[in-house]
Amino acid sequence: LRKRQEQQEAAAARMAPAGGGGGSAARKMAPSHVLKCCQRVLAWVPVAFIALVVAWSYYAYVVELCVFTITSTGEKVVYLVIFHLSFVMFVWSYWKTIFTSPASPSNEFCLSKSDKEQYEKEERPESQQEILRRAAKDLPIYTTTASRAIRYCDRCQLIKPDRCHHCSACDLCVLKMDHHCPWFVCFFFSVACL
């Protein structure tokens, strides 16, 4: 990651005209800022869609069915009580799903500073794997790649535990990625991280 940032900075420095670095840097940042702003707005689209579907469903059930269609007062009360109990549980679950952050691997899965430096200096994949195996010998890792290699995230710079994958929307490794839903969770992190 550090190498990539240094390469990008060096490329930007080569492209910047002499004596005019400040203005060109501001111009280069504008498209990125606009993109982030658009991402923030678009990230709420799934939530707005779900909210509209829930509002329409609420109107259809409570007003159209219970108020206008059902004539018995006792039946209305039973239907409304059961519906509202379910509705409150759904809204609470939806809220918790959206605003609860996904679990990330603990610090024990991060390489030590010396191991990280060795890993970055090493160019041969076999040697990199040996460094990872040495670092992961006491970690609870049972899942490896098809070639029996230790899984490592170059972006987060950590050894991946079982069921952990890098989420491109959150830009972090997420434990139990198979339970991580971008419709609910990633929108919040893309908004919060930008």
Coordinates of C-alpha atoms in Angstrom, one line a residue:
L1 CA 0.0 0.0 0.0
R2 CA 2.8 2.4 0.9
K3 CA 4.6 1.5 -2.3
R4 CA 1.5 2.3 -4.3
Q5 CA 1.0 5.6 -2.6
E6 CA 4.7 6.6 -3.2
Q7 CA 4.3 5.6 -6.9
Q8 CA 1.2 7.7 -7.2
E9 CA 2.8 10.7 -5.5
A10 CA 5.9 10.4 -7.7
A11 CA 3.7 10.2 -10.9
A12 CA 1.8 13.3 -9.7
A13 CA 5.0 15.2 -9.0
R14 CA 6.3 14.3 -12.5
M15 CA 3.1 15.5 -14.2
A16 CA 2.8 18.8 -12.2
P17 CA 4.3 21.8 -13.9
A18 CA 7.2 23.6 -12.1
G19 CA 6.1 26.4 -9.8
G20 CA 2.4 25.6 -10.2
G21 CA 2.0 22.7 -7.9
G22 CA -0.6 24.2 -5.6
G23 CA -3.2 25.0 -8.3
S24 CA -2.8 21.7 -10.1
A25 CA -3.2 19.7 -6.9
A26 CA -6.5 21.4 -6.2
R27 CA -7.7 20.7 -9.7
K28 CA -6.7 17.0 -9.4
M29 CA -8.6 16.7 -6.1
A30 CA -11.9 18.1 -7.5
P31 CA -12.9 15.0 -9.5
S32 CA -12.1 12.8 -6.5
H33 CA -14.2 15.1 -4.3
V34 CA -17.1 15.1 -6.7
L35 CA -16.9 11.3 -7.0
K36 CA -17.0 10.9 -3.2
C37 CA -19.9 13.2 -2.9
C38 CA -21.8 11.2 -5.6
Q39 CA -20.9 8.0 -3.7
R40 CA -22.4 9.4 -0.5
V41 CA -25.6 10.3 -2.2
L42 CA -26.0 7.1 -4.2
A43 CA -25.1 5.0 -1.1
W44 CA -28.5 6.0 0.4
V45 CA -30.5 4.8 -2.7
P46 CA -31.0 1.2 -1.4
V47 CA -32.1 2.6 2.0
A48 CA -34.5 5.0 0.4
F49 CA -35.9 2.2 -1.8
I50 CA -36.5 0.0 1.3
A51 CA -38.0 2.9 3.2
L52 CA -40.5 3.5 0.4
V53 CA -41.5 -0.1 0.1
V54 CA -42.0 -0.3 3.9
A55 CA -44.1 3.0 3.9
W56 CA -46.2 1.7 1.0
S57 CA -46.7 -1.6 2.8
Y58 CA -47.6 0.1 6.0
Y59 CA -50.2 2.2 4.2
A60 CA -51.6 -0.7 2.3
Y61 CA -52.0 -2.9 5.3
V62 CA -53.1 -0.4 8.0
V63 CA -55.2 2.0 6.0
E64 CA -56.5 0.0 3.1
L65 CA -57.0 -3.4 4.7
C66 CA -57.5 -2.7 8.4
V67 CA -59.3 0.7 8.3
F68 CA -61.4 0.5 5.1
T69 CA -61.8 -3.3 4.4
I70 CA -62.3 -5.0 7.7
T71 CA -65.6 -4.2 9.4
S72 CA -65.3 -6.0 12.7
T73 CA -63.6 -3.8 15.4
G74 CA -62.2 -6.8 17.3
E75 CA -60.7 -8.2 14.1
K76 CA -59.1 -4.8 13.3
V77 CA -57.5 -4.6 16.8
V78 CA -56.1 -8.1 16.5
Y79 CA -54.7 -7.5 13.1
L80 CA -53.2 -4.1 14.0
V81 CA -51.6 -5.3 17.2
I82 CA -50.0 -8.3 15.5
F83 CA -48.9 -6.1 12.6
H84 CA -47.4 -3.3 14.7
L85 CA -45.5 -5.8 16.9
S86 CA -44.0 -7.3 13.7
F87 CA -43.5 -3.9 12.2
V88 CA -41.6 -2.5 15.3
M89 CA -39.4 -5.6 15.3
F90 CA -38.6 -5.2 11.6
V91 CA -37.8 -1.5 11.9
W92 CA -35.5 -2.2 14.9
S93 CA -33.8 -5.1 13.1
Y94 CA -33.3 -3.0 10.0
W95 CA -31.9 -0.1 12.0
K96 CA -29.5 -2.3 13.8
T97 CA -28.4 -4.0 10.6
I98 CA -27.7 -0.7 8.9
F99 CA -25.8 1.0 11.8
T100 CA -23.9 -1.9 13.3
S101 CA -20.4 -2.0 11.9
P102 CA -19.1 -5.2 10.5
A103 CA -16.5 -7.1 12.5
S104 CA -12.9 -6.8 11.4
P105 CA -10.0 -9.1 12.2
S106 CA -8.3 -8.3 15.5
N107 CA -4.7 -7.0 15.8
E108 CA -3.3 -10.4 16.3
F109 CA -3.7 -11.0 12.6
C110 CA -1.5 -8.1 11.7
L111 CA 2.1 -8.7 10.9
S112 CA 4.7 -7.4 13.2
K113 CA 6.7 -4.4 11.9
S114 CA 9.8 -6.6 11.2
D115 CA 7.7 -9.3 9.4
K116 CA 5.9 -6.6 7.4
E117 CA 9.2 -5.1 6.3
Q118 CA 10.5 -8.5 5.3
Y119 CA 7.3 -9.3 3.5
E120 CA 7.4 -6.1 1.5
K121 CA 11.1 -6.5 0.6
E122 CA 10.7 -10.1 -0.5
E123 CA 9.9 -10.5 -4.1
R124 CA 9.5 -14.3 -4.3
P125 CA 6.0 -15.6 -3.4
E126 CA 7.5 -18.7 -1.8
S127 CA 9.5 -16.6 0.6
Q128 CA 6.5 -14.3 1.3
Q129 CA 4.5 -17.4 2.2
E130 CA 7.2 -18.6 4.5
I131 CA 7.0 -15.3 6.4
L132 CA 3.2 -15.6 6.6
R133 CA 3.4 -19.2 7.8
R134 CA 5.8 -18.2 10.5
A135 CA 3.6 -15.3 11.6
A136 CA 0.4 -17.4 11.5
K137 CA 1.7 -20.5 13.3
D138 CA -0.2 -19.7 16.5
L139 CA -3.3 -18.1 14.9
P140 CA -6.6 -20.0 14.6
I141 CA -6.5 -20.4 10.8
Y142 CA -7.8 -23.5 9.1
T143 CA -8.7 -22.1 5.7
T144 CA -6.0 -21.7 3.1
T145 CA -5.9 -21.1 -0.7
A146 CA -6.2 -24.1 -3.1
S147 CA -2.3 -24.2 -3.2
R148 CA -2.2 -24.4 0.7
A149 CA -1.0 -20.8 1.0
I150 CA -1.9 -18.5 3.9
R151 CA -4.4 -15.9 2.8
Y152 CA -3.1 -12.3 3.1
C153 CA -4.8 -9.0 2.3
D154 CA -2.4 -6.5 0.7
R155 CA -4.8 -3.6 1.2
C156 CA -5.4 -4.1 4.9
Q157 CA -1.9 -5.7 5.4
L158 CA -3.1 -8.6 7.6
I159 CA -3.4 -12.3 7.5
K160 CA -7.0 -13.2 6.7
P161 CA -8.8 -15.4 9.3
D162 CA -11.3 -18.0 8.2
R163 CA -14.4 -16.6 6.3
C164 CA -12.7 -13.2 6.1
H165 CA -12.7 -11.3 2.8
H166 CA -11.9 -7.8 1.7
C167 CA -15.0 -5.7 1.0
S168 CA -14.5 -3.3 -1.8
A169 CA -17.4 -1.0 -0.7
C170 CA -16.2 -0.7 3.0
D171 CA -12.5 -1.0 1.9
L172 CA -11.6 -3.2 4.8
C173 CA -11.5 -6.9 5.7
V174 CA -14.8 -8.2 7.1
L175 CA -15.1 -11.3 9.3
K176 CA -17.9 -13.6 8.2
M177 CA -18.2 -11.9 4.8
D178 CA -20.9 -14.4 3.9
H179 CA -23.2 -12.6 6.4
H180 CA -22.1 -9.1 5.2
C181 CA -24.7 -7.5 3.0
P182 CA -23.8 -4.5 0.9
W183 CA -27.4 -3.3 0.7
F184 CA -27.4 -2.7 4.4
V185 CA -23.9 -2.3 5.8
C186 CA -21.6 -1.0 3.0
F187 CA -23.7 2.1 2.4
F188 CA -23.0 3.3 5.9
F189 CA -19.3 2.7 5.8
S190 CA -18.9 4.2 2.3
V191 CA -20.7 7.3 3.7
A192 CA -18.8 7.3 7.0
C193 CA -15.4 6.6 5.5
L194 CA -15.6 9.3 2.8

